[in-house]
PDB file of C-alpha atoms in Angstrom:
ATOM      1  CA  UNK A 144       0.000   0.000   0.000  1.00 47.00           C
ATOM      2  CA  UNK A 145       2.829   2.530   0.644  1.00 47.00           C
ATOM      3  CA  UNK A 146       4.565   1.641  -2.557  1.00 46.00           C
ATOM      4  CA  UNK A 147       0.478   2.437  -4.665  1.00 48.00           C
ATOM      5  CA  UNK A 148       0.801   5.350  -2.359  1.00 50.00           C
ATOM      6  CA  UNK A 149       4.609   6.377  -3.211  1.00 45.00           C
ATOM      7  CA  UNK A 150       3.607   5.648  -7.232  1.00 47.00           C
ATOM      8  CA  UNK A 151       0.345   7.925  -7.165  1.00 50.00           C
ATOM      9  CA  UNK A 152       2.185  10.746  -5.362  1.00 48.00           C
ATOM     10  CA  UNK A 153       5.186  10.916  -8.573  1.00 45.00           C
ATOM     11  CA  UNK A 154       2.368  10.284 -10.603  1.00 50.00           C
ATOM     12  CA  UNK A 155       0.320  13.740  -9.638  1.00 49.00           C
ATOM     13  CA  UNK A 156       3.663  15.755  -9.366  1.00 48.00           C
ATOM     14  CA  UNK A 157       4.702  14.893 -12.951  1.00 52.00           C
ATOM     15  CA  UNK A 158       1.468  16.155 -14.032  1.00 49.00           C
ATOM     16  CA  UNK A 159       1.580  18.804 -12.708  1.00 47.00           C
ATOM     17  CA  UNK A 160       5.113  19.958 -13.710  1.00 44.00           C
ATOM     18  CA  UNK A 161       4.955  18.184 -17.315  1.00 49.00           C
ATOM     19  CA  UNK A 162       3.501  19.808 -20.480  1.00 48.00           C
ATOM     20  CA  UNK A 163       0.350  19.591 -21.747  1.00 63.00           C
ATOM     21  CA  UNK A 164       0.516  17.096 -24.457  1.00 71.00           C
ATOM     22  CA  UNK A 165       3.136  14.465 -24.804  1.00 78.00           C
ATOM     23  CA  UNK A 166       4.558  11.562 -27.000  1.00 88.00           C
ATOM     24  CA  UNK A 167       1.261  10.185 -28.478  1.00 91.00           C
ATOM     25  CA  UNK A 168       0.150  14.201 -28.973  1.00 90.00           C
ATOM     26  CA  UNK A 169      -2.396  14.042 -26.310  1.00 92.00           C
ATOM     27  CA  UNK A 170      -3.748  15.903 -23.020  1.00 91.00           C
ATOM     28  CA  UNK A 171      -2.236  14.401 -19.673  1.00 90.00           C
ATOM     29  CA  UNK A 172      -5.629  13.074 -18.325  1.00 91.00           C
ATOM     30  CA  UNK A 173      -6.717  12.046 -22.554  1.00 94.00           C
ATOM     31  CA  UNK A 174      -7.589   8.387 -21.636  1.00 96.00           C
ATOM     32  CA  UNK A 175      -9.201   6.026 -23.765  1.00 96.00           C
ATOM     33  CA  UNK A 176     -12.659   5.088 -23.148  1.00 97.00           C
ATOM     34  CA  UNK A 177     -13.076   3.014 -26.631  1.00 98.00           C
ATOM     35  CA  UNK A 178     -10.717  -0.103 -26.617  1.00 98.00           C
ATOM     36  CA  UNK A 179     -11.080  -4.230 -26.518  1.00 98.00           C
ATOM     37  CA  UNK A 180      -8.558  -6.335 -24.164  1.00 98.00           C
ATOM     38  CA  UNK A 181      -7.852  -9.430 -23.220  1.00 98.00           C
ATOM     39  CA  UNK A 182      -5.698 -10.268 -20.023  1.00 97.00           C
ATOM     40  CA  UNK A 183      -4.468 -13.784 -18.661  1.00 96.00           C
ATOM     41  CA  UNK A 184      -5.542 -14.193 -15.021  1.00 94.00           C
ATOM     42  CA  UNK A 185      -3.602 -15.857 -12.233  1.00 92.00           C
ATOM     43  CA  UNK A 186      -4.371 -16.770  -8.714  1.00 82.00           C
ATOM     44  CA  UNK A 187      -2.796 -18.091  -5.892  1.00 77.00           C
ATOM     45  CA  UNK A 188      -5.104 -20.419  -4.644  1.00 69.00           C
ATOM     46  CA  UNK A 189      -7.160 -20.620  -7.936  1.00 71.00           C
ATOM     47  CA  UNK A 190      -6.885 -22.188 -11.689  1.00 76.00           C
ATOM     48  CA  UNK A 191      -5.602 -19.970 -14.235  1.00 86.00           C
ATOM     49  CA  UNK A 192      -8.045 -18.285 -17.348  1.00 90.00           C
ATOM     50  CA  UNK A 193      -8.812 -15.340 -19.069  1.00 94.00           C
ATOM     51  CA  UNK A 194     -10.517 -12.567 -19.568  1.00 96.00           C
ATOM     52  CA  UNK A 195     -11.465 -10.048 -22.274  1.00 97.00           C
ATOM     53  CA  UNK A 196     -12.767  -6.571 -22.220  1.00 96.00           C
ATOM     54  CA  UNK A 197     -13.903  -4.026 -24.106  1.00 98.00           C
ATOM     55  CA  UNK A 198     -14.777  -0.477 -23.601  1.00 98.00           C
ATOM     56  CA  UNK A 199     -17.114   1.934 -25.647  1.00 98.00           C
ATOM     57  CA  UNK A 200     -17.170   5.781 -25.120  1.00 98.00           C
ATOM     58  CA  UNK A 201     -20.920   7.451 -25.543  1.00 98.00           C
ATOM     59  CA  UNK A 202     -20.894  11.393 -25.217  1.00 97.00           C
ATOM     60  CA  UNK A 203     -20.223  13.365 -22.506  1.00 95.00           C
ATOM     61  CA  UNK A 204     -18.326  11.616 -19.912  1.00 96.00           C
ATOM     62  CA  UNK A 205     -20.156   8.493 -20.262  1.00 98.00           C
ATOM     63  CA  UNK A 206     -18.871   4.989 -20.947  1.00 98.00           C
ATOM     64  CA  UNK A 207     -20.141   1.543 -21.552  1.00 98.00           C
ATOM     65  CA  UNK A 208     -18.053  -1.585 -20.256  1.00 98.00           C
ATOM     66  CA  UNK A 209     -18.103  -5.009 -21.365  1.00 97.00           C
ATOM     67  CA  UNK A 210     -16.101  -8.319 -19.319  1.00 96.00           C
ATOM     68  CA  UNK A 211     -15.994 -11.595 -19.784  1.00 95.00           C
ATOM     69  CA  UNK A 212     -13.975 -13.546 -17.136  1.00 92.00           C
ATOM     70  CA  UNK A 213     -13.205 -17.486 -17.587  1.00 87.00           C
ATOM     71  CA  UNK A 214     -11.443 -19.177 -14.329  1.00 81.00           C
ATOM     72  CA  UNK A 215     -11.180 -21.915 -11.747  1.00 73.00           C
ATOM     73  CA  UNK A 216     -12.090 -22.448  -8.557  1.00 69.00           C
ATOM     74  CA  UNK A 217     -10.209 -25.108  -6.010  1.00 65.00           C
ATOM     75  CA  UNK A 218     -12.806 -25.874  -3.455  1.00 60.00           C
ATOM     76  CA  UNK A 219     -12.493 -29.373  -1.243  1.00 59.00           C
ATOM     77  CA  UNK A 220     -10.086 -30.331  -3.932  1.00 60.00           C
ATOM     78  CA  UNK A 221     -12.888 -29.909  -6.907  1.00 63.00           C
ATOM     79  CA  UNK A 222     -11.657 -27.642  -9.577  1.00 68.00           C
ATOM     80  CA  UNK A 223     -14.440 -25.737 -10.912  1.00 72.00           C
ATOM     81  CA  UNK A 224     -15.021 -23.477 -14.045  1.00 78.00           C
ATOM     82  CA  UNK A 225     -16.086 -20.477 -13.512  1.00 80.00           C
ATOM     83  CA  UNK A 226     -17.721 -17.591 -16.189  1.00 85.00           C
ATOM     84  CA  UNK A 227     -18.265 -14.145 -15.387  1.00 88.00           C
ATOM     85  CA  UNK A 228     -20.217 -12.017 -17.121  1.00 92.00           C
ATOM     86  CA  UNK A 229     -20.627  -8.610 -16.535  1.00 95.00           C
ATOM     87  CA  UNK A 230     -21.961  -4.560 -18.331  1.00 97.00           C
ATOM     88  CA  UNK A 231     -21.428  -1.546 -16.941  1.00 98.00           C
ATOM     89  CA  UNK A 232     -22.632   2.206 -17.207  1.00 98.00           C
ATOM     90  CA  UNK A 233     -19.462   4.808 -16.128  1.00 98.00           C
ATOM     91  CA  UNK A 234     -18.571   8.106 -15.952  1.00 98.00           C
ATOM     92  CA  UNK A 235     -15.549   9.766 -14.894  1.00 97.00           C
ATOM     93  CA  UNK A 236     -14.526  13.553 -13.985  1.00 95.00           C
ATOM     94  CA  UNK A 237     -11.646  15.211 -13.179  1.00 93.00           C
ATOM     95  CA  UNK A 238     -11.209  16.236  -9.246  1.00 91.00           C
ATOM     96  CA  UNK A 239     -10.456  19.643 -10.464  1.00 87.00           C
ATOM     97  CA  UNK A 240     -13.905  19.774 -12.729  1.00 86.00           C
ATOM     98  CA  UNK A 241     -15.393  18.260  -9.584  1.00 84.00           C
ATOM     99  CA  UNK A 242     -14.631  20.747  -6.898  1.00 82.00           C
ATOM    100  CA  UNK A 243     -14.860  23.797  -9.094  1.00 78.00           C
ATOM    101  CA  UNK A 244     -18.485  23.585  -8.808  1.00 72.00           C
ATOM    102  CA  UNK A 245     -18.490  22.909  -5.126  1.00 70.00           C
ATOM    103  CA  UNK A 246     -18.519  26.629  -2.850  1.00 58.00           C
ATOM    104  CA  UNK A 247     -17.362  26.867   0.374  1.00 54.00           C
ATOM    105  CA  UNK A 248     -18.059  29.829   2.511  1.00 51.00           C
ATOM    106  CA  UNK A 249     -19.215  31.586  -0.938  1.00 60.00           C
ATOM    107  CA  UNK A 250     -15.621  31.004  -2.695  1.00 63.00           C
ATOM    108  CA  UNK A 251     -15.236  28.707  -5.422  1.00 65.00           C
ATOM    109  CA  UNK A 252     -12.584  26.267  -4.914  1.00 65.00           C
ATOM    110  CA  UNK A 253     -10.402  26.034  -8.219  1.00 71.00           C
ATOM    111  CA  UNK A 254      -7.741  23.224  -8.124  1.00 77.00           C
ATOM    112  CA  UNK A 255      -6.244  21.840 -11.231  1.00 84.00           C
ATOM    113  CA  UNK A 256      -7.600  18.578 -12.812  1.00 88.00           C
ATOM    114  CA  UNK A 257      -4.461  15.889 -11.313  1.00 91.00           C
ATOM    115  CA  UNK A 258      -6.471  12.902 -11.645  1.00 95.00           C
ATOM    116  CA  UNK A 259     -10.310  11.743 -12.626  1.00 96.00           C
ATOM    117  CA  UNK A 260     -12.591  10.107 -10.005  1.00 97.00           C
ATOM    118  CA  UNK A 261     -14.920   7.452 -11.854  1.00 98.00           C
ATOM    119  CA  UNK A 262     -17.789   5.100 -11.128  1.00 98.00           C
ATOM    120  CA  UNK A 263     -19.421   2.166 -12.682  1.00 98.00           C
ATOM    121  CA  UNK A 264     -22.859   0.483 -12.388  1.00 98.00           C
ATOM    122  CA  UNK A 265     -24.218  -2.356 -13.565  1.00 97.00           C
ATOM    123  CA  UNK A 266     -25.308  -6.215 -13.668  1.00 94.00           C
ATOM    124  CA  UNK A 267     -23.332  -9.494 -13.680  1.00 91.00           C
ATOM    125  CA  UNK A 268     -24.036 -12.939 -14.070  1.00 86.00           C
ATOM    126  CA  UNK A 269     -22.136 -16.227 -13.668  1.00 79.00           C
ATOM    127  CA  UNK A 270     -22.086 -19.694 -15.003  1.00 78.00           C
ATOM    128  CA  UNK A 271     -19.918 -22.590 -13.392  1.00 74.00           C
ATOM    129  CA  UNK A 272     -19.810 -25.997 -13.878  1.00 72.00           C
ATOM    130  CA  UNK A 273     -17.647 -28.779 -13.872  1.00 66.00           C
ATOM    131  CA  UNK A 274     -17.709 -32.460 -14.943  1.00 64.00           C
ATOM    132  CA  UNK A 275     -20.544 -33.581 -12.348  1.00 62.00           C
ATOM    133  CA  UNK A 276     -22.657 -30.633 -12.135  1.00 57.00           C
ATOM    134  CA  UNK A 277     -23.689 -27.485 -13.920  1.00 58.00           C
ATOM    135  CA  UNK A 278     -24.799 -24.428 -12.049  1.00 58.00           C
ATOM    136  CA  UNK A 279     -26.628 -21.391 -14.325  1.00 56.00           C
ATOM    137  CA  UNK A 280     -27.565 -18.157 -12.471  1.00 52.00           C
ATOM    138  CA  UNK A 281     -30.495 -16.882 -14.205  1.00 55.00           C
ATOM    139  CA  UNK A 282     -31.133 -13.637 -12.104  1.00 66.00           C
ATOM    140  CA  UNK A 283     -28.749 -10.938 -12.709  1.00 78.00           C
ATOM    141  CA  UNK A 284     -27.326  -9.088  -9.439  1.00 85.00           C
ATOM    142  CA  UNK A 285     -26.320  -5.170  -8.785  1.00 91.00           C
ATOM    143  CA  UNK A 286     -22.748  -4.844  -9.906  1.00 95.00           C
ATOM    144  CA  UNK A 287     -20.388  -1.266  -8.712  1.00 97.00           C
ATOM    145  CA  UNK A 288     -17.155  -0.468  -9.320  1.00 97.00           C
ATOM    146  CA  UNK A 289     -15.387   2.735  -8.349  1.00 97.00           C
ATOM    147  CA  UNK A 290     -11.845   4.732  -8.044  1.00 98.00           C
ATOM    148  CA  UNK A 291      -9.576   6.993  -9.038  1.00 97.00           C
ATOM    149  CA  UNK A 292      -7.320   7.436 -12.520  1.00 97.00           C
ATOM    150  CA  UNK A 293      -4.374   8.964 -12.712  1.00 96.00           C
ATOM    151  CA  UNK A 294      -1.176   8.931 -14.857  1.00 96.00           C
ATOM    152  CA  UNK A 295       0.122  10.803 -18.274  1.00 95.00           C
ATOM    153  CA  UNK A 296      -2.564   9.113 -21.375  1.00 95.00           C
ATOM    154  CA  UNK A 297       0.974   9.439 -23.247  1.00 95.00           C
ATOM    155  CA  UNK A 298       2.875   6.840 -21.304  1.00 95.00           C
ATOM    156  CA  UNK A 299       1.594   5.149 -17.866  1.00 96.00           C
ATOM    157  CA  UNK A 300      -1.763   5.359 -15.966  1.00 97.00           C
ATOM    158  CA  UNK A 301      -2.920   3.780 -13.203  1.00 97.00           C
ATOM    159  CA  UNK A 302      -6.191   3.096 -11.410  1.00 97.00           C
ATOM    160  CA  UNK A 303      -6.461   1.960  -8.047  1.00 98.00           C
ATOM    161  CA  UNK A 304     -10.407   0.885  -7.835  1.00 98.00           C
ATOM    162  CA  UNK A 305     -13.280  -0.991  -5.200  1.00 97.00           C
ATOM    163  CA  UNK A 306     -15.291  -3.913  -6.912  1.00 96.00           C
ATOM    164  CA  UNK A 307     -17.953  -4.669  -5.329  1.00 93.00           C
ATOM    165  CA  UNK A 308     -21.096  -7.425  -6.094  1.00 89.00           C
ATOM    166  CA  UNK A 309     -22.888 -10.571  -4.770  1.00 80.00           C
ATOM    167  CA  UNK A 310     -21.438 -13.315  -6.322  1.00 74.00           C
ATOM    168  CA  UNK A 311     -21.324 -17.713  -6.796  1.00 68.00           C
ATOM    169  CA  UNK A 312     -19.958 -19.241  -3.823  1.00 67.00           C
ATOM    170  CA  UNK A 313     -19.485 -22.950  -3.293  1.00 64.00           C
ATOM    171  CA  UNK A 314     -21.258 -24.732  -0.022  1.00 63.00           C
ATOM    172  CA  UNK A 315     -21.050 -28.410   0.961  1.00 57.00           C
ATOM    173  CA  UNK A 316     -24.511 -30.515   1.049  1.00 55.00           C
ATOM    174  CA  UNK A 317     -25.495 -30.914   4.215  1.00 57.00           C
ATOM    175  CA  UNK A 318     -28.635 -33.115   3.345  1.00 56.00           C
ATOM    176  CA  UNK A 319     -28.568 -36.429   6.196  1.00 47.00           C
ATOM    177  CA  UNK A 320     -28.691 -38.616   2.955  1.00 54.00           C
ATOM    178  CA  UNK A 321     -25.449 -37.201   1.321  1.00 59.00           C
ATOM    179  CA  UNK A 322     -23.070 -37.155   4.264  1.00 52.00           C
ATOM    180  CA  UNK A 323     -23.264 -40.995   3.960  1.00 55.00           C
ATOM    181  CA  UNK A 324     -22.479 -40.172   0.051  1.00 58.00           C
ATOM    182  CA  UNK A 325     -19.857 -38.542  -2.379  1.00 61.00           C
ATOM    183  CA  UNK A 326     -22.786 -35.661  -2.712  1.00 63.00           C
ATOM    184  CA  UNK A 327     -21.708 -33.013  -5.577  1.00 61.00           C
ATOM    185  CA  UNK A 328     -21.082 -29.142  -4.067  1.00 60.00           C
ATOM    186  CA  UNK A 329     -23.912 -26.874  -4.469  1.00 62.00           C
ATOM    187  CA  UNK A 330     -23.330 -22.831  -5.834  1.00 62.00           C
ATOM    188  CA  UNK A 331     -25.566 -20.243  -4.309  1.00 63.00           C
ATOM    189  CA  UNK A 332     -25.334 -16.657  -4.552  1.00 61.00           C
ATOM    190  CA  UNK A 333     -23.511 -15.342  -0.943  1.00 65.00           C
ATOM    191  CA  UNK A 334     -25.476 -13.237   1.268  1.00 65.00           C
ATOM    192  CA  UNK A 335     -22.190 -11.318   1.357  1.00 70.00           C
ATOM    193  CA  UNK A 336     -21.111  -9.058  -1.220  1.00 79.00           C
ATOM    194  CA  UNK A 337     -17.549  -9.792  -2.716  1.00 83.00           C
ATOM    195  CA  UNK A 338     -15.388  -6.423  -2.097  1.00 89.00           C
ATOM    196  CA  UNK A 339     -12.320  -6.627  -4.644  1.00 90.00           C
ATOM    197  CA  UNK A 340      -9.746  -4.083  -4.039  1.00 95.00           C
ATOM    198  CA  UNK A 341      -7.230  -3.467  -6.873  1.00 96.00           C
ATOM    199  CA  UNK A 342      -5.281  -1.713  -9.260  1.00 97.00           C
ATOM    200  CA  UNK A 343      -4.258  -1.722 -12.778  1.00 97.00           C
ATOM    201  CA  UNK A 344      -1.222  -0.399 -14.839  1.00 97.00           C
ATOM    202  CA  UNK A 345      -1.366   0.673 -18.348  1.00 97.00           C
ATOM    203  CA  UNK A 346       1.582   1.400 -20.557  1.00 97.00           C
ATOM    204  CA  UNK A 347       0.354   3.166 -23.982  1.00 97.00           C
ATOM    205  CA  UNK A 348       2.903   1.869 -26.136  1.00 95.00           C
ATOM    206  CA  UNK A 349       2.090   3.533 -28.810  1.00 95.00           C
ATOM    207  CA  UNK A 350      -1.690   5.289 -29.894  1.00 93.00           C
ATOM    208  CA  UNK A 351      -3.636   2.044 -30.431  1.00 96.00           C
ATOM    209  CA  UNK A 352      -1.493  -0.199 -28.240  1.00 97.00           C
ATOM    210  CA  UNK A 353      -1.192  -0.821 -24.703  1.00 98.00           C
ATOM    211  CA  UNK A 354      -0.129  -3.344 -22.189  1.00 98.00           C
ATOM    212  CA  UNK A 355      -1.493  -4.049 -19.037  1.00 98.00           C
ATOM    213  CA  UNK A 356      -0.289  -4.998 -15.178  1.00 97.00           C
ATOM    214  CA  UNK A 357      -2.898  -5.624 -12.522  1.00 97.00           C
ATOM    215  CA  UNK A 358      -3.395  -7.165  -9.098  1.00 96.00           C
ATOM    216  CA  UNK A 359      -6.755  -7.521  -6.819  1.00 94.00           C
ATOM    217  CA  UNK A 360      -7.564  -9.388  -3.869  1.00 92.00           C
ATOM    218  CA  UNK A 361     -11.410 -11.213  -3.560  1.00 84.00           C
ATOM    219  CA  UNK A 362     -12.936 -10.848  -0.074  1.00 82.00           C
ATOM    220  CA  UNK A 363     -15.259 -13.762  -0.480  1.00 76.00           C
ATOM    221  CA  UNK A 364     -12.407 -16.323  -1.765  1.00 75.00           C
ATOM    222  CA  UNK A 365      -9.709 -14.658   0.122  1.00 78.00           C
ATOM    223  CA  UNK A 366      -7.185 -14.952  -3.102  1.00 81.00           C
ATOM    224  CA  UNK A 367      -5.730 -12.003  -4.857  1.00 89.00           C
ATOM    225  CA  UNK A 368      -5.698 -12.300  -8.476  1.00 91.00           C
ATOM    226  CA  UNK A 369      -3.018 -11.129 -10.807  1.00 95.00           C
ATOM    227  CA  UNK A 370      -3.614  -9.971 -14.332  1.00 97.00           C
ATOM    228  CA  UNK A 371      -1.166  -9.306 -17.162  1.00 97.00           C
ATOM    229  CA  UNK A 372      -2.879  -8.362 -20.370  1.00 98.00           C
ATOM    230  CA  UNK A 373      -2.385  -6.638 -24.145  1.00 98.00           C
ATOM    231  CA  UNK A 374      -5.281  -3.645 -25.437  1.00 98.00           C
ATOM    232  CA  UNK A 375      -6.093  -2.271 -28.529  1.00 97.00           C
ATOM    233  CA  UNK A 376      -7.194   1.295 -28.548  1.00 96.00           C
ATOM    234  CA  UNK A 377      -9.542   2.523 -30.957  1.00 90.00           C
TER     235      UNK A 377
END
């Protein structure tokens, strides 16, 4: 945490001290809303899989996200596979553009844009199975996802963000009848939402390229999941 700290904190002081546009010819805070991805995912008490996502940018400071996850779960030494579907609504605004129209005392506060606050809502869905059982969740549940942006659009970003969602989560049959027998595990949906805390590096390697670094941790598995994946701006 001190070293996301320690990276945000250079991050905000080169913009502030850099010019306005930069390698790729754009704005410090130009990020690109329109873009498809895909990212291998690794976990260390999961199976491996992948993911792809895509990104479309509607006017104003509106977005619409698309992800598809595909993983495993080790649970009572079952592997299971897991897909994760999810769309989400966003917007983003700079903190400057924010607190400009905020008054305190009757004096407008005026502090330059560093970094962009965003937030995403949406649904998700899941589908796991494995080779005894398939499990299909037909109901679609609230999904969020917030944080902050920050980084040069020319070079690196980051965003350090809070996922959070009900989700699939494995429980052992307790029928009388199936503790005398090798009973399959059943999925519900948890009472608990699953809180993923996180953050993602992007290095624009060139206008329509970019590769990826991220790392979360999952509340309800208790894993944290790494991510290394490739994008393709548009």
């Amino acid at each position: 945490m001190k070293l996301l700290g320690f990276l945000l904190l250079i991050s905000l002081a080169n913009q502030v001290f850099s010019e306005e546009t930069g390698r790729l010819d754009r704005e410090q805070l130009d990020y690109r809303y329109t873009y498809l991805g895909i990212s291998f995912i690794g976990a260390n008490n999961a199976e491996n899989g992948l993911a792809i996502n895509s990104s479309l940018k509607l006017p104003g400071p509106l977005y619409l996200k698309f992800e598809r996850r595909g993983d495993g779960i080790d649970f009572e030494r079952e592997t299971v596979d897991k897909t994760t579907d999810s769309l989400r609504l966003g917007a983003h605004a700079g903190i400057g553009d924010i607190l400009s129209n905020i008054s305190a005392s009757g004096v407008d506060l005026s502090v330059k844009n560093t970094f962009e606050i965003y937030g995403e809502l949406g649904v998700k869905s899941w589908s796991v199975e494995n080779d005894e059982f398939n499990f299909d969740e037909n109901e679609y549940e609230a999904h969020f996802v917030s944080g902050i942006h920050f980084g040069d659009s020319n070079d690196w970003e980051g965003k350090i963000f809070l996922d959070i969602s009900s989700e699939a989560q494995p429980i052992i049959n307790d029928d009388v009848v199936c503790l005398e027998l090798d009973c399959p595990t059943i999925y519900e949906i948890s009472d608990d939402q699953n809180r993923r805390f996180g953050f993602e590096a992007v290095y624009n390697r060139g206008k329509y390229t970019a590769f990826t670094i991220g790392a979360s941790t999952n509340s309800l598995y208790d894993s944290t999941t790494f991510e290394l994946g490739f994008r393709i701006n548009l």
